[in-house]
Amino acid sequence: MTSGLEHPDNISVSPYLIREYASLKPFHTFGLSATARFFCEIDSEEALLALLKGPVFVENSHVFLGEGSNTLFTRDFSGIVVRLNIMGLQQVSEDEQCITLKVSAGENWHSFVKYTLNSGYYGLENLSLIPGSVGAAPVQNIGAYGVEVKDLIAEVEAIDIYSGAKRIFKNRDCDFSYRHSCFKGELENRYVITAVSFCLTKAPKLKLEYAGLTEGFESQGLRKPTALDVSDLICDLRKSKLPDPDKIGNAGSFFKNPIISAAQYFKLQEQFAEIKSFKLKNNKYKIPAGWLIEYCGFKGASIGPIGIYEKQALVLINSGEANGADVHHAVKQITSRVSFEFDILLEVEPIIF
Ligand code: EPU
């Protein structure tokens, strides 16, 4: 069923179409059954600005979605869900060393990464094959294999959903940290990201320190890998460890890796000599949540219709039958057990409605 919009006397000129009672199952990769009271796909800034002023948007709560790879709908949503499909890529500036590209929010992340590498622009190779859209990347500051997207972002372009004004956030304005930015922090629900500018280098500066990369190239006998080799290896590693969201419902890492004080880490190390850790510059320790969850015996197990992925315990999977209550139940079971064993409270990583 579809409805007319805020131009009741001239519906045909409306730059967008709002559907009612739309299924959200195809729009988030965890694939739970849920319905949005209103649902709209937006493919231009003009359409977005018109939508923001319209009564359906103004009178209801809202959620903006990219490809839905880091968002779960565990219940019906009574407001409007807006999927951003704004596409485009343009070169902003260039000098001998660097190029700055501005990319619209709806572009697919991995297609963009491949485009940069094939064009001879480097920096994003370690972030290959991360599911999702370009506009979602800064929100949770996606990261993998020793690189975070904040390392490459020059600016984020966003629209104030209340005034419609455009605001340019310089990198330093985004409050980036591990799996965090102002867009999921203090400015959550205030701005919608429409484009991101990336500063990439013309000569590769490969980052190969992350465990698995050096070993991978050694076993391939590659002494001087190129950025494309790095991207290929990371695609292979991800495919071997992480479920393909097109085949198995999942949202990537379901929990953040907890960051604990040195004192707590040393205490845990006395109890669990084999505990894995990564020392941060601020003298804190990041503990792999996958290790904590595996230690508790959950890896490969099922909690009702929610599975804990057999190759990476940080990833929860949907057997296909799961509902929102099943997700909340599984999260509770896992976090309670980890808290009991280690006195660490795991934080959920995706945005959950
Ligand atoms: N580990 C286990 N058991 C497991 C999984 C991991 O013991 O089931 C241990 C591993 O042995 C390893 C350590 O945990 O020593 C780290 O594992 P891994 O390299 O797989 O990385 P991760 O910390 O579990 C993070 C990101 C991933 C990213 C990888 C690779 C978070 C929340 N997750 O996972 O991101 O791909 O590093 O860089 O930081 C995502 O966000 O969706 C995602 C997949």
PDB file of C-alpha atoms and ligand atoms in Angstrom, residues 143-146 178-179 210 238 241-242 251-253 255-257 276 288 290-291 294 299 311-314 349, ligand 1:
ATOM      1  CA  GLY A 143      37.648  -0.471  11.185  1.00  0.00           C
ATOM      2  CA  ALA A 144      39.493  -3.650  10.311  1.00  0.00           C
ATOM      3  CA  TYR A 145      43.031  -5.022  10.027  1.00  0.00           C
ATOM      4  CA  GLY A 146      44.688  -2.106  11.792  1.00  0.00           C
ATOM      5  CA  TYR A 178      36.927   3.079  18.344  1.00  0.00           C
ATOM      6  CA  ARG A 179      33.560   2.238  16.705  1.00  0.00           C
ATOM      7  CA  TYR A 210      47.758  -6.778  11.955  1.00  0.00           C
ATOM      8  CA  ARG A 238      37.006 -12.043   5.758  1.00  0.00           C
ATOM      9  CA  LYS A 241      35.965 -15.969   9.034  1.00  0.00           C
ATOM     10  CA  LEU A 242      32.757 -14.024   8.514  1.00  0.00           C
ATOM     11  CA  ALA A 251      25.365  -7.827  11.350  1.00  0.00           C
ATOM     12  CA  GLY A 252      29.132  -8.429  11.487  1.00  0.00           C
ATOM     13  CA  SER A 253      30.668  -8.041  14.939  1.00  0.00           C
ATOM     14  CA  PHE A 255      29.815  -6.746  20.313  1.00  0.00           C
ATOM     15  CA  LYS A 256      32.539  -4.152  20.659  1.00  0.00           C
ATOM     16  CA  ASN A 257      35.923  -5.290  21.877  1.00  0.00           C
ATOM     17  CA  LYS A 276      44.309 -12.239  24.453  1.00  0.00           C
ATOM     18  CA  PRO A 288      38.913  -9.419  21.886  1.00  0.00           C
ATOM     19  CA  GLY A 290      35.435 -13.084  20.409  1.00  0.00           C
ATOM     20  CA  TRP A 291      37.942 -14.658  22.785  1.00  0.00           C
ATOM     21  CA  GLU A 294      34.582 -18.441  22.961  1.00  0.00           C
ATOM     22  CA  LYS A 299      31.324 -20.471  19.840  1.00  0.00           C
ATOM     23  CA  LYS A 311      34.392 -19.398  12.844  1.00  0.00           C
ATOM     24  CA  GLN A 312      34.161 -16.089  14.771  1.00  0.00           C
ATOM     25  CA  ALA A 313      32.391 -15.948  18.122  1.00  0.00           C
ATOM     26  CA  LEU A 314      31.886 -12.185  17.855  1.00  0.00           C
ATOM     27  CA  GLU A 349      27.946  -2.916  18.444  1.00  0.00           C
TER      28      GLU A 349
HETATM   29  N1  EPU B   1      39.272 -14.627  18.805  1.00  0.00           N
HETATM   30  C1  EPU B   1      38.965 -15.774  19.504  1.00  0.00           C
HETATM   31  N2  EPU B   1      37.802 -16.412  19.182  1.00  0.00           N
HETATM   32  C2  EPU B   1      36.987 -15.997  18.217  1.00  0.00           C
HETATM   33  C3  EPU B   1      37.287 -14.790  17.526  1.00  0.00           C
HETATM   34  C4  EPU B   1      38.444 -14.126  17.845  1.00  0.00           C
HETATM   35  O1  EPU B   1      39.704 -16.206  20.378  1.00  0.00           O
HETATM   36  O2  EPU B   1      35.970 -16.656  17.973  1.00  0.00           O
HETATM   37  C5  EPU B   1      40.560 -13.970  19.078  1.00  0.00           C
HETATM   38  C6  EPU B   1      41.528 -14.279  17.937  1.00  0.00           C
HETATM   39  O3  EPU B   1      42.240 -15.414  18.219  1.00  0.00           O
HETATM   40  C7  EPU B   1      42.390 -13.068  17.872  1.00  0.00           C
HETATM   41  C8  EPU B   1      41.535 -11.970  18.429  1.00  0.00           C
HETATM   42  O4  EPU B   1      40.388 -12.565  19.020  1.00  0.00           O
HETATM   43  O5  EPU B   1      43.488 -13.210  18.722  1.00  0.00           O
HETATM   44  C9  EPU B   1      41.128 -10.970  17.359  1.00  0.00           C
HETATM   45  O6  EPU B   1      40.323 -11.634  16.395  1.00  0.00           O
HETATM   46  P1  EPU B   1      40.064 -11.020  14.958  1.00  0.00           P
HETATM   47  O7  EPU B   1      41.351 -10.682  14.297  1.00  0.00           O
HETATM   48  O8  EPU B   1      39.144 -11.933  14.223  1.00  0.00           O
HETATM   49  O9  EPU B   1      39.388  -9.630  15.229  1.00  0.00           O
HETATM   50  P2  EPU B   1      38.264  -9.142  16.238  1.00  0.00           P
HETATM   51  O10 EPU B   1      38.880  -8.260  17.255  1.00  0.00           O
HETATM   52  O11 EPU B   1      37.459 -10.295  16.719  1.00  0.00           O
HETATM   53  C10 EPU B   1      37.824  -6.933  14.923  1.00  0.00           C
HETATM   54  C11 EPU B   1      36.648  -6.184  14.345  1.00  0.00           C
HETATM   55  C12 EPU B   1      36.190  -6.832  13.041  1.00  0.00           C
HETATM   56  C13 EPU B   1      37.359  -6.848  12.068  1.00  0.00           C
HETATM   57  C14 EPU B   1      38.530  -7.623  12.702  1.00  0.00           C
HETATM   58  C15 EPU B   1      39.752  -7.639  11.839  1.00  0.00           C
HETATM   59  C16 EPU B   1      35.490  -5.236  16.272  1.00  0.00           C
HETATM   60  C17 EPU B   1      34.260  -5.250  17.116  1.00  0.00           C
HETATM   61  N3  EPU B   1      35.550  -6.148  15.287  1.00  0.00           N
HETATM   62  O12 EPU B   1      37.353  -8.236  15.270  1.00  0.00           O
HETATM   63  O13 EPU B   1      35.154  -6.014  12.498  1.00  0.00           O
HETATM   64  O14 EPU B   1      36.997  -7.456  10.839  1.00  0.00           O
HETATM   65  O15 EPU B   1      38.870  -6.984  13.971  1.00  0.00           O
HETATM   66  O16 EPU B   1      40.399  -6.426  11.929  1.00  0.00           O
HETATM   67  O17 EPU B   1      36.358  -4.409  16.500  1.00  0.00           O
HETATM   68  C18 EPU B   1      32.818  -5.721  12.230  1.00  0.00           C
HETATM   69  O18 EPU B   1      32.937  -4.667  12.824  1.00  0.00           O
HETATM   70  O19 EPU B   1      31.707  -6.121  11.802  1.00  0.00           O
HETATM   71  C19 EPU B   1      33.987  -6.568  12.042  1.00  0.00           C
HETATM   72  C20 EPU B   1      33.896  -7.779  11.496  1.00  0.00           C
END
